[in-house]
PDB file of C-alpha atoms and ligand atoms in Angstrom:
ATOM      1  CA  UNK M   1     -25.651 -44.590  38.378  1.00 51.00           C
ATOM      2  CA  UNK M   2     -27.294 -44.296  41.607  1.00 72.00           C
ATOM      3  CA  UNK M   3     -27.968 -41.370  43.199  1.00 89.00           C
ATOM      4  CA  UNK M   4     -25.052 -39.536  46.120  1.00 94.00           C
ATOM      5  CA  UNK M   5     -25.985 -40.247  49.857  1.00 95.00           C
ATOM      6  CA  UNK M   6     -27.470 -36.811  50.059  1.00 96.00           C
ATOM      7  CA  UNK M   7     -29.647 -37.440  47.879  1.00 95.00           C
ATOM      8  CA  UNK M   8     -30.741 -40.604  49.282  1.00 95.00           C
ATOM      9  CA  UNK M   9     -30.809 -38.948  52.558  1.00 96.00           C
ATOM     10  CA  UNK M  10     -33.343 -36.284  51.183  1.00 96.00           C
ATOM     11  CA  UNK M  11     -35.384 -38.425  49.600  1.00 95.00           C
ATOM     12  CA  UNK M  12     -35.635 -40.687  52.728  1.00 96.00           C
ATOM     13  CA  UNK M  13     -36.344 -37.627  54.608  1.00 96.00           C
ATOM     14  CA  UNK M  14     -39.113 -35.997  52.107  1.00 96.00           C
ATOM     15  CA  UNK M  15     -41.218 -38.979  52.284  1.00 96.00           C
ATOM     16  CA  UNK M  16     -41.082 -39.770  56.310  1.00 96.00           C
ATOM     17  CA  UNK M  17     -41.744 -36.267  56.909  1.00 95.00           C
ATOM     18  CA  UNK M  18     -44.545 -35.870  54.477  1.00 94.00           C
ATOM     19  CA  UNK M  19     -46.373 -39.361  55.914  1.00 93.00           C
ATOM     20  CA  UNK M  20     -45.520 -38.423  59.644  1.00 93.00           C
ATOM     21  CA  UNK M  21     -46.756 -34.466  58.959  1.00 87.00           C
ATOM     22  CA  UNK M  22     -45.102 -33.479  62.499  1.00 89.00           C
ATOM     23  CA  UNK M  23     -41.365 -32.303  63.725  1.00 93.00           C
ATOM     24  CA  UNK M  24     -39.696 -34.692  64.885  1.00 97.00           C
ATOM     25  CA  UNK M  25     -37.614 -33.563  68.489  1.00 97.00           C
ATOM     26  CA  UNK M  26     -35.513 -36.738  69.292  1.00 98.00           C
ATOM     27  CA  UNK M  27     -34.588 -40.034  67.094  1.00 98.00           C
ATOM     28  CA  UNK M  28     -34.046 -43.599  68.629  1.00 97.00           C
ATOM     29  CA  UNK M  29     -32.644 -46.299  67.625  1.00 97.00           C
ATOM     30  CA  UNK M  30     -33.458 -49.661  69.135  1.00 95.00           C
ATOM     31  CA  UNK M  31     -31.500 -52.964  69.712  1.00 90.00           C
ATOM     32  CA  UNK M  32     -32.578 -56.306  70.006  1.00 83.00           C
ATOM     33  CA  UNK M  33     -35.238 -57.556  72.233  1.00 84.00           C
ATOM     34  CA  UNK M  34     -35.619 -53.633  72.846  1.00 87.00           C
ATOM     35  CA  UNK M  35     -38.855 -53.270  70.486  1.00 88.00           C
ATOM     36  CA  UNK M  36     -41.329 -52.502  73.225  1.00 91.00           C
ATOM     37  CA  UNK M  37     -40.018 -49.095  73.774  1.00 94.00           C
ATOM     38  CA  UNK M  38     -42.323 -48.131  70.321  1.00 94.00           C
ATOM     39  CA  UNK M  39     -44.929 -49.149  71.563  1.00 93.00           C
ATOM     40  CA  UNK M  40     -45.558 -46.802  74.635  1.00 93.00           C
ATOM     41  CA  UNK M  41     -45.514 -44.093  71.999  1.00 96.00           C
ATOM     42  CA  UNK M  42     -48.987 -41.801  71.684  1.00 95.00           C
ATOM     43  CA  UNK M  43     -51.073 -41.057  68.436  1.00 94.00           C
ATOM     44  CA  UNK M  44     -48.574 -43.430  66.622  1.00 95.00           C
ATOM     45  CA  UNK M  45     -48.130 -43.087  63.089  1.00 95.00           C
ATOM     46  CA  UNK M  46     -46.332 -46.595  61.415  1.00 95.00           C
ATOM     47  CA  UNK M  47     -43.869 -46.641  58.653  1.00 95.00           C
ATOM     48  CA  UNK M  48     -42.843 -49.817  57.409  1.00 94.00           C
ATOM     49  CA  UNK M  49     -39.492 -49.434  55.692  1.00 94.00           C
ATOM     50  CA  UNK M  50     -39.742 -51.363  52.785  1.00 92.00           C
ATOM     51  CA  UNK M  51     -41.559 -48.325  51.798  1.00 93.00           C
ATOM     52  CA  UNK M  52     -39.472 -45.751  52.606  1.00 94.00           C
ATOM     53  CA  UNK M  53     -37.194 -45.028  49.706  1.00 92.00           C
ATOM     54  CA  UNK M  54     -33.911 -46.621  49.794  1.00 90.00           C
ATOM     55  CA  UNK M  55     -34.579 -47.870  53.070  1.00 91.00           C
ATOM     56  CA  UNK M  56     -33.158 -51.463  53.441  1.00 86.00           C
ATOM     57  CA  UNK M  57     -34.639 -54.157  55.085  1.00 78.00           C
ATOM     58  CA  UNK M  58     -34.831 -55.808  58.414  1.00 76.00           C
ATOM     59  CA  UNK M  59     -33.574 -59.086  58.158  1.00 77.00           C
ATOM     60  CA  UNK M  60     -32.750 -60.090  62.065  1.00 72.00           C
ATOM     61  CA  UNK M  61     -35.242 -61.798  64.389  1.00 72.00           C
ATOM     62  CA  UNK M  62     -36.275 -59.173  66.991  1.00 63.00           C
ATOM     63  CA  UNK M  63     -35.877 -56.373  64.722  1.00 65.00           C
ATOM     64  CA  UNK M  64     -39.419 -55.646  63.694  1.00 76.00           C
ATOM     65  CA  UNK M  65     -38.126 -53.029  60.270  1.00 90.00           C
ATOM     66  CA  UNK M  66     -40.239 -50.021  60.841  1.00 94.00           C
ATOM     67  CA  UNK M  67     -39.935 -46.654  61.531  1.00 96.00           C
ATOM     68  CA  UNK M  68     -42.465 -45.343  64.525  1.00 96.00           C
ATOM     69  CA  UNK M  69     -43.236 -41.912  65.387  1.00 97.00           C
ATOM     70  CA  UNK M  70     -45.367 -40.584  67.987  1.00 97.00           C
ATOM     71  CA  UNK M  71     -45.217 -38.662  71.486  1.00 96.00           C
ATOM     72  CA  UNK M  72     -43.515 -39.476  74.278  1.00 96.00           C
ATOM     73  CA  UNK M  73     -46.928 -40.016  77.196  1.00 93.00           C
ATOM     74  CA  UNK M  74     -47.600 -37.448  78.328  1.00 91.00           C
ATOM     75  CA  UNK M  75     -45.644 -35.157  76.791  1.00 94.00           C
ATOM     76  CA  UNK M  76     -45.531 -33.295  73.420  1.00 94.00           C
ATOM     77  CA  UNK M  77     -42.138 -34.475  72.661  1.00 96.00           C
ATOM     78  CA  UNK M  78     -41.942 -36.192  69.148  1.00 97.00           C
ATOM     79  CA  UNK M  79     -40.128 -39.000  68.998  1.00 98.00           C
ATOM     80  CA  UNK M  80     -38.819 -41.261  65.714  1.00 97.00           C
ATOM     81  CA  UNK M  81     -38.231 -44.589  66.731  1.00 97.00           C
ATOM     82  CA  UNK M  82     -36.334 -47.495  64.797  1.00 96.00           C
ATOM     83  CA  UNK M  83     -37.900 -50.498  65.335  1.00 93.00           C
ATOM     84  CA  UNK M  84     -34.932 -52.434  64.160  1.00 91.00           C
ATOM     85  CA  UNK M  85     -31.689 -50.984  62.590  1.00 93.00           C
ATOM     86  CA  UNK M  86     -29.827 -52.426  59.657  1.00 94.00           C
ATOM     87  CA  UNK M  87     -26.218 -53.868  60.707  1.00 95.00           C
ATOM     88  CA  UNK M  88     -22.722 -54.775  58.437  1.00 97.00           C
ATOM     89  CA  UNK M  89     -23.596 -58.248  59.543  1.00 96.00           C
ATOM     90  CA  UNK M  90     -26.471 -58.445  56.955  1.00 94.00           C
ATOM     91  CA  UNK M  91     -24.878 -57.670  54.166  1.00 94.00           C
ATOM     92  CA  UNK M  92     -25.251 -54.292  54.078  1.00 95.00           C
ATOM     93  CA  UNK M  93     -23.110 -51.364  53.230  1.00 95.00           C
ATOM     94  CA  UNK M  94     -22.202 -48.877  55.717  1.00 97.00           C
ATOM     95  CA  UNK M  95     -24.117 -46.142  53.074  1.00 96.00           C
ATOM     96  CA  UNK M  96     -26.945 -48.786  53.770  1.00 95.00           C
ATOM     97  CA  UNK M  97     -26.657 -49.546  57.167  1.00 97.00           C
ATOM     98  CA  UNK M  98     -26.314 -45.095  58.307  1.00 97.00           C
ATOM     99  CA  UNK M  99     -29.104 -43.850  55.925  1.00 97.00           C
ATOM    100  CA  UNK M 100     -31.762 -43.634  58.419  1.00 97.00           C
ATOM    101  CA  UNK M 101     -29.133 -41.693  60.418  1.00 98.00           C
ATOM    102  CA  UNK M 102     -28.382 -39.416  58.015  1.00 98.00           C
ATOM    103  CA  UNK M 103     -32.195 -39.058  56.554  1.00 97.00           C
ATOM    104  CA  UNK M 104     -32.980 -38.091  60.318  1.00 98.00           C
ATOM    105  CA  UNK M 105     -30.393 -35.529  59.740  1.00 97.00           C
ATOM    106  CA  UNK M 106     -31.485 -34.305  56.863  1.00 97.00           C
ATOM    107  CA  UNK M 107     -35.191 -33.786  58.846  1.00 97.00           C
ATOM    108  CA  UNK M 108     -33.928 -31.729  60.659  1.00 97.00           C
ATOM    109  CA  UNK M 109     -33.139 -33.742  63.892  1.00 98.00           C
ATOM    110  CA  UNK M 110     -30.181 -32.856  65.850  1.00 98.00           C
ATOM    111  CA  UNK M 111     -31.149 -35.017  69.381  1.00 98.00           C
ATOM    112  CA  UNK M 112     -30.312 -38.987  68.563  1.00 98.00           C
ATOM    113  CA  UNK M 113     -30.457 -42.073  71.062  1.00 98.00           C
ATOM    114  CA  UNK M 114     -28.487 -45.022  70.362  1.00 98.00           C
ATOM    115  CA  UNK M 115     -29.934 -48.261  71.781  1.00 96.00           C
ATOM    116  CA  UNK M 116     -28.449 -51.937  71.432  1.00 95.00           C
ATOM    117  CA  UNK M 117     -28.040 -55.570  73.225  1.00 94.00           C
ATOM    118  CA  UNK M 118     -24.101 -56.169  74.156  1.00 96.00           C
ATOM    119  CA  UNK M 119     -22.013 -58.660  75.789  1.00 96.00           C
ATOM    120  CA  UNK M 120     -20.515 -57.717  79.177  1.00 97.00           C
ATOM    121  CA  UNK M 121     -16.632 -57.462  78.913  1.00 97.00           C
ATOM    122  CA  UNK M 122     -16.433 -56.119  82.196  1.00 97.00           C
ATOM    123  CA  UNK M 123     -15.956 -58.987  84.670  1.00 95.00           C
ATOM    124  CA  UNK M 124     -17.949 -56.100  86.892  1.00 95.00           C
ATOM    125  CA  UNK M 125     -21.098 -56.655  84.742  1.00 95.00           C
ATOM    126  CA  UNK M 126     -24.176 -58.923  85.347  1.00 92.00           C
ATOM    127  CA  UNK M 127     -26.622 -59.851  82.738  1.00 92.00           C
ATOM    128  CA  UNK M 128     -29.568 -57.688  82.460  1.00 92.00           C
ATOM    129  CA  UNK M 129     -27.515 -54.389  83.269  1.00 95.00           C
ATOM    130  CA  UNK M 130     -27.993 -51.222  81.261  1.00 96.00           C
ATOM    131  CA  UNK M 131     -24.317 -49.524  80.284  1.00 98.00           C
ATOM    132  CA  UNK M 132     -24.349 -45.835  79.602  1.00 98.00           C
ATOM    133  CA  UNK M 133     -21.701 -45.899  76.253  1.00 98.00           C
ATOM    134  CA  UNK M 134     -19.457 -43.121  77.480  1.00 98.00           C
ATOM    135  CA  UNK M 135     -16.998 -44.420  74.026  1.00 98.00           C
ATOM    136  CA  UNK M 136     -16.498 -46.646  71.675  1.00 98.00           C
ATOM    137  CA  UNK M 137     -13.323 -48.583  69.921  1.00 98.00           C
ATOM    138  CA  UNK M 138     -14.194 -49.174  66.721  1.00 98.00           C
ATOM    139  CA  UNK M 139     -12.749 -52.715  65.641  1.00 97.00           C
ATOM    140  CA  UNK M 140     -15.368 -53.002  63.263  1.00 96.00           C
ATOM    141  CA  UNK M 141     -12.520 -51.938  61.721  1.00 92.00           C
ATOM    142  CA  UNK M 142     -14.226 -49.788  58.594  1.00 96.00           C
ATOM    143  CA  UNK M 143     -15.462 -46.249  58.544  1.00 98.00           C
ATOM    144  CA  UNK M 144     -19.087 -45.373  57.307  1.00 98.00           C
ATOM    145  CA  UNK M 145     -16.974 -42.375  56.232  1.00 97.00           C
ATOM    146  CA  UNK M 146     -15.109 -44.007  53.393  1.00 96.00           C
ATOM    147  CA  UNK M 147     -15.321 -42.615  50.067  1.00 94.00           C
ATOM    148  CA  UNK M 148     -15.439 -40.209  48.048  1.00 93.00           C
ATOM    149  CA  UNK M 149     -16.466 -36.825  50.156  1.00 94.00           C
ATOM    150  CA  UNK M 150     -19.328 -34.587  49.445  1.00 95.00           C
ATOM    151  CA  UNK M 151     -19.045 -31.392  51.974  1.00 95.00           C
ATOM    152  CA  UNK M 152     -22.755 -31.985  52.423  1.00 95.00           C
ATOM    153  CA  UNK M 153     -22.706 -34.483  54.705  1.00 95.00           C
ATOM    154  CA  UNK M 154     -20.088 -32.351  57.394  1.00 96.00           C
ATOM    155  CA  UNK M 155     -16.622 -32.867  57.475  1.00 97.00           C
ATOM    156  CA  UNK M 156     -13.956 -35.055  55.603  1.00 97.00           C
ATOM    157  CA  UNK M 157     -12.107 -35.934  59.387  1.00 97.00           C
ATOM    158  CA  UNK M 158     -14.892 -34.900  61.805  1.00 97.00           C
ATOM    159  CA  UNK M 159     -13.201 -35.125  65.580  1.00 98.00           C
ATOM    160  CA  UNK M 160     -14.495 -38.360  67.615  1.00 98.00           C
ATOM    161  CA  UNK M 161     -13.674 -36.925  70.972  1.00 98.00           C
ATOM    162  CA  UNK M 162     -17.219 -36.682  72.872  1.00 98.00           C
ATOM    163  CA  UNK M 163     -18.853 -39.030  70.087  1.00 98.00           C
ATOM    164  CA  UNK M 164     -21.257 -39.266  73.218  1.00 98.00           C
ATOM    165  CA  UNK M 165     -22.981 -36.130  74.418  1.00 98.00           C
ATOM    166  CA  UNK M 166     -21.377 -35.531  78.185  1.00 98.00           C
ATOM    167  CA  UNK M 167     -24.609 -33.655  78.756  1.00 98.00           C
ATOM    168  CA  UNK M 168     -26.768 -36.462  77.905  1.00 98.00           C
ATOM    169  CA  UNK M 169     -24.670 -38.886  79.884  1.00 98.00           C
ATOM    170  CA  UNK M 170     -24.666 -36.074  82.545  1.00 98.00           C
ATOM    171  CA  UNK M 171     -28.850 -36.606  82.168  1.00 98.00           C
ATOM    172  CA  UNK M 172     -28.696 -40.439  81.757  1.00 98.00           C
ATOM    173  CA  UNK M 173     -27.019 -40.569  85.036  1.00 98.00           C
ATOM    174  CA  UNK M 174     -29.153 -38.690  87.060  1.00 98.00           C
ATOM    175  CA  UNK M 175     -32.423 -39.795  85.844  1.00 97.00           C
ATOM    176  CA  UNK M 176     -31.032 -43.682  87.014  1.00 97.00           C
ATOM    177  CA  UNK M 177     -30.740 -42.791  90.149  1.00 97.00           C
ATOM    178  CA  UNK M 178     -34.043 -40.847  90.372  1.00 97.00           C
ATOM    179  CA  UNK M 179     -35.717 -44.196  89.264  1.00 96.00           C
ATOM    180  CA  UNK M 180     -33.480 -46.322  91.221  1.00 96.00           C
ATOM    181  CA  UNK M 181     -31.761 -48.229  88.384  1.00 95.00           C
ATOM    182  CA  UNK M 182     -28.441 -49.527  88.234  1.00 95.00           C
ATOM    183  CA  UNK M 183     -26.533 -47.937  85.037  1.00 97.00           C
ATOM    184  CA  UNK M 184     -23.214 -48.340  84.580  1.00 96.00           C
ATOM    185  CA  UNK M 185     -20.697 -46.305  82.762  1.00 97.00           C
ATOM    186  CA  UNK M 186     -18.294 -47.967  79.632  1.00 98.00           C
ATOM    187  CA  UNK M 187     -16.873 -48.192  76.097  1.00 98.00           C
ATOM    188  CA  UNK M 188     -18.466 -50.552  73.718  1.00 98.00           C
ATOM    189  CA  UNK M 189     -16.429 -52.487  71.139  1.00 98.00           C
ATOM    190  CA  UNK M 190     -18.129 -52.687  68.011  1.00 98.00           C
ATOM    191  CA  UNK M 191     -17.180 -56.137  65.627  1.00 98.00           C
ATOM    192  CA  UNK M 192     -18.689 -56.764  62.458  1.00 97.00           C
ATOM    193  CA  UNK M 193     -20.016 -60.343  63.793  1.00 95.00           C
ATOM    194  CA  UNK M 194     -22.288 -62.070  63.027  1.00 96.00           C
ATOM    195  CA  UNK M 195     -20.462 -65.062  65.003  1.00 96.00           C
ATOM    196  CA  UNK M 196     -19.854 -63.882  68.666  1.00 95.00           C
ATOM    197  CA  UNK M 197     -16.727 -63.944  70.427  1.00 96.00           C
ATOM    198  CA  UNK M 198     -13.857 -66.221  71.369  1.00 96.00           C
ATOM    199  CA  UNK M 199     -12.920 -66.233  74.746  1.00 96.00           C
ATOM    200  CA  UNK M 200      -9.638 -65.436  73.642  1.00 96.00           C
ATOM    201  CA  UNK M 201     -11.100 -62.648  71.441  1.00 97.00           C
ATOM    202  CA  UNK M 202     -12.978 -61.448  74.708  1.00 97.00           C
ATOM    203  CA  UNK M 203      -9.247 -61.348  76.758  1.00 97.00           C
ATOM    204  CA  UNK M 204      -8.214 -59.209  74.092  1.00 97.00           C
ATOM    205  CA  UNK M 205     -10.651 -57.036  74.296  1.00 98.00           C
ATOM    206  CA  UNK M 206     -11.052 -56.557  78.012  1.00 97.00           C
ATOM    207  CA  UNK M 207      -7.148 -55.735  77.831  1.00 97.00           C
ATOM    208  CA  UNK M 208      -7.987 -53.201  75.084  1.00 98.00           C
ATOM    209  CA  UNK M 209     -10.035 -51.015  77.779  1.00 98.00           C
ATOM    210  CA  UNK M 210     -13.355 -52.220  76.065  1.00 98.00           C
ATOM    211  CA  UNK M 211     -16.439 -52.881  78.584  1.00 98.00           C
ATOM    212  CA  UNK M 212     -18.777 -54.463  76.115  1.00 98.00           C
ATOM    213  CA  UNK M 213     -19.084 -56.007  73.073  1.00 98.00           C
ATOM    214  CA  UNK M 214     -21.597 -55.510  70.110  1.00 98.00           C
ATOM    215  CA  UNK M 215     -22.401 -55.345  66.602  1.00 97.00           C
ATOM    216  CA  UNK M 216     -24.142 -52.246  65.714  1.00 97.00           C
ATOM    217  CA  UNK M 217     -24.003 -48.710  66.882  1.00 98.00           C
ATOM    218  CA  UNK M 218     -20.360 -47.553  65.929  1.00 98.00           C
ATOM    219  CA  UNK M 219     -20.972 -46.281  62.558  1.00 98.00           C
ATOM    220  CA  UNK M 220     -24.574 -44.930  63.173  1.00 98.00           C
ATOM    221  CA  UNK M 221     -22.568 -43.209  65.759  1.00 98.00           C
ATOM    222  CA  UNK M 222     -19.652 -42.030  63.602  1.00 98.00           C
ATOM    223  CA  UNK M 223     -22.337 -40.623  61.200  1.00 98.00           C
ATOM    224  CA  UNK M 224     -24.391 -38.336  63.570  1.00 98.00           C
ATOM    225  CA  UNK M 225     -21.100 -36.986  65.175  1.00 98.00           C
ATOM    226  CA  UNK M 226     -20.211 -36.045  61.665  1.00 98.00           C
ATOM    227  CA  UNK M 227     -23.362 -34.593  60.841  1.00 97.00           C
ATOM    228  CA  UNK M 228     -23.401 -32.786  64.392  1.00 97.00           C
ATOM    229  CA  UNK M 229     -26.318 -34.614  65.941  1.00 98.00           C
ATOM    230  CA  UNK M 230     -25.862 -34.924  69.843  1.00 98.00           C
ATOM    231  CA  UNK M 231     -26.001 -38.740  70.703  1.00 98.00           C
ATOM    232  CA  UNK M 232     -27.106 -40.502  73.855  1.00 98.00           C
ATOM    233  CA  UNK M 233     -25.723 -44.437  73.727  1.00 98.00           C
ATOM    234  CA  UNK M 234     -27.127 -47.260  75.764  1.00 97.00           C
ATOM    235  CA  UNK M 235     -25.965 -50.702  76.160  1.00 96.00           C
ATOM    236  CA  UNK M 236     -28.349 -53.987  77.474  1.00 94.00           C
ATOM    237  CA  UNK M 237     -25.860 -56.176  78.842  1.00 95.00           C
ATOM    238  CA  UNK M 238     -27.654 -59.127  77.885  1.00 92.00           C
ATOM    239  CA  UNK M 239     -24.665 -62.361  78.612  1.00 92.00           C
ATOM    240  CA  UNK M 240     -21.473 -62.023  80.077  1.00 89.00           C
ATOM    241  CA  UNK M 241     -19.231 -62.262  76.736  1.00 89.00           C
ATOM    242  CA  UNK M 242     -17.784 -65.587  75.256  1.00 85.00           C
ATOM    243  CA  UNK M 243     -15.280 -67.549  78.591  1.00 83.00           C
ATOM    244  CA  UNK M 244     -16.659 -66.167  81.393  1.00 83.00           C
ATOM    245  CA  UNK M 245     -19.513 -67.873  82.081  1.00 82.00           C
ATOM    246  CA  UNK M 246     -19.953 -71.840  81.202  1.00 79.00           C
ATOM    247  CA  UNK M 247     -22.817 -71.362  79.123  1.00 84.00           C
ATOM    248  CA  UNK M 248     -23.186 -70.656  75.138  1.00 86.00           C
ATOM    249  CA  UNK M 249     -24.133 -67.664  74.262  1.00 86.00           C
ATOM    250  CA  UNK M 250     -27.913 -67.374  71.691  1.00 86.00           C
ATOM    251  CA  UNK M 251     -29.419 -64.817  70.409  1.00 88.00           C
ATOM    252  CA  UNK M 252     -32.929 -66.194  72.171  1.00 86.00           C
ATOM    253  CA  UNK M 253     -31.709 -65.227  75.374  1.00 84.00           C
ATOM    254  CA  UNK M 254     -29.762 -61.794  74.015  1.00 84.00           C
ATOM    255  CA  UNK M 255     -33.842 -61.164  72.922  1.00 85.00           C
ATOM    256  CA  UNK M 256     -35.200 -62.743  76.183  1.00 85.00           C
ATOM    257  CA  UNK M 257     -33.037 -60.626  78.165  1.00 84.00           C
ATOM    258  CA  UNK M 258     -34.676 -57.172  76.618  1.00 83.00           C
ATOM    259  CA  UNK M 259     -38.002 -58.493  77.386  1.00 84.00           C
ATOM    260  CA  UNK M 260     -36.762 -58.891  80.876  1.00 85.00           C
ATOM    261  CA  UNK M 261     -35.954 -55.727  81.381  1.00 89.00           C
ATOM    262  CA  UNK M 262     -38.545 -54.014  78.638  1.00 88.00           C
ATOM    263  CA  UNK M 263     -40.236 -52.157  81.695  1.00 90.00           C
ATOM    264  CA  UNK M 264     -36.923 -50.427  83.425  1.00 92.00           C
ATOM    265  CA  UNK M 265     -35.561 -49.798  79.943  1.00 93.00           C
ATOM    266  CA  UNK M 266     -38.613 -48.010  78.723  1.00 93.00           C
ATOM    267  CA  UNK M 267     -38.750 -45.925  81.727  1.00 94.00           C
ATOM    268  CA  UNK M 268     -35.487 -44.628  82.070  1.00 96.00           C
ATOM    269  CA  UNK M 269     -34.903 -44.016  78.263  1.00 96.00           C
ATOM    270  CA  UNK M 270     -38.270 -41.985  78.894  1.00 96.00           C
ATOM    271  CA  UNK M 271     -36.947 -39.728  81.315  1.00 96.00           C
ATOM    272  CA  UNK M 272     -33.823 -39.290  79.443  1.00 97.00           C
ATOM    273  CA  UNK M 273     -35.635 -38.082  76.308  1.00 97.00           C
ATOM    274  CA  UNK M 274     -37.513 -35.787  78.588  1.00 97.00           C
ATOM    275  CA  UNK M 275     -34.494 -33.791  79.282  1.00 97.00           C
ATOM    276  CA  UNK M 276     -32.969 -34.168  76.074  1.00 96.00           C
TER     277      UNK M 276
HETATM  278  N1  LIG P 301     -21.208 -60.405  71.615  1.00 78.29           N
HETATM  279  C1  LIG P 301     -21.522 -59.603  70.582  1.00 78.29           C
HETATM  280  N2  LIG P 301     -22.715 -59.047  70.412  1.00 78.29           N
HETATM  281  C2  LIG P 301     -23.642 -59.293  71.340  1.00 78.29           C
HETATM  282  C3  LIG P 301     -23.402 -60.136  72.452  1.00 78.29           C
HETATM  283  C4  LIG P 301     -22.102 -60.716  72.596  1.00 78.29           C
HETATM  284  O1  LIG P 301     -21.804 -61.458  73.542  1.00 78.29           O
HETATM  285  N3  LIG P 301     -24.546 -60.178  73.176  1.00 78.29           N
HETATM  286  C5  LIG P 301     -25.448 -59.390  72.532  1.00 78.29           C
HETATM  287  N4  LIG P 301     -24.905 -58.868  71.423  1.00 78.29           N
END
């Protein structure tokens, strides 16, 4: 039998914190193309996570699989960053694709930013913008909550209403117009993929209230809200979703786009983390 997700969460947790030897203050996850942010990290310590325990894998292209931790520049904020994130898409199980969530919880870390490359519902939206997730509708359409409950891990029906820490959004905000950058505010839709949308699928969505379109997030999401972690979500609008625009959409220019805006990205998310 294999062991509860406590347990895995513990054991995830023992290890990172006994190779990283440091508190860690704030948790990010990245999306694709969004890599670089890692990399502006000081006195870096690299886990890959095919040796953390019970870690998955990385299977995506642009999602490097490792867990960096290091300090913000500057600053002696401690930062854990995921370097890639595991998604449904893969093959994973929700248990599978939340661990690193939940071993961040069981570290100790209560401060977690959500990163990830979208599709622009919004006819409002231009490639290469940066949404602020203020919700999320969660057509995904599975919980990472299903099963059989162990109090442990926070509540059997945990509210969803501020999934999304109005503070940090509050912070996100203000810190885009100090540096001048456009950042808009909307709900991400969350699909299992991996295909992307039909235009007709995009209609439906747009009519649902949604403003853009991904494949990750929701249940990392779902997870820290149940284990009481305050979350910070960002969006790369990286196409306009499926029938608005003429063009296919790839995932070379979803990854092209992040490089694009690697430098804007890393400095806002920066300043955000600062007043975290
Ligand atoms: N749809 C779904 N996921 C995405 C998209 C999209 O258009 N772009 C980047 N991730």
């Amino acid at each position: 039998m294999t062991s509860s997700i406590f347990d895995r969460a513990q054991t995830s947790a023992r290890f990172i914190r006994e190779r990283i030897n440091a508190e860690v203050d704030v948790a990010v996850v990245l999306g694709s193309g969004l890599g670089a942010f890692a990399e502006t990290l000081e006195n870096k310590t690299i886990v890959p996570y095919e040796e953390i325990p019970d870690f998955a894998r990385s299977t995506v292209e642009g999602h490097s699989g490792r867990l960096v931790v290091g300090a913000l520049p500057g600053t002696s904020i401690n930062v854990a960053v995921m370097q890639g994130r595991f998604h449904y898409y893969e093959g994973y199980s929700l248990d599978e694709v939340t661990l690193p969530i939940r071993a961040f919880g069981a570290m100790g870390v209560k401060k977690l930013a959500l990163t990830n490359a979208a599709g622009g519902v919004n006819q409002g939206f231009r490639a290469g913008d940066l949404m602020l997730i203020s919700d999320h509708i969660n057509l995904m359409s599975i919980s990472p909550l299903r099963g059989k409950h162990d109090n442990r891990l926070g509540a059997r029906f945990p509210d969803m209403t501020e999934v999304y820490s109005k503070e940090y959004r509050r912070i996100a905000k203000e810190a885009a117009a100090e540096l001048n950058i456009r950042l808009i505010e909307g709900v991400y839709l969350s699909l299992q993929g991996p295909n992307y949308e039909t235009p007709a699928e995009i209609r439906m969505m747009r009519l649902l209230g949604a403003d853009a379109v991904g494949m990750s997030t929701v249940p990392e999401a779902i997870v820290a809200r149940q284990m009481g972690m305050k979350t910070l979500g960002i969006s790369l609008i990286t196409n306009a979703a499926a029938g608005l625009e003429e063009t296919e959409i790839n995932h070379a220019e979803v990854m092209e786009m992040g490089q694009r805006v690697s430098n804007q990205f890393c400095e806002l998310l920066t300043k955000i983390i600062v007043r975290m």
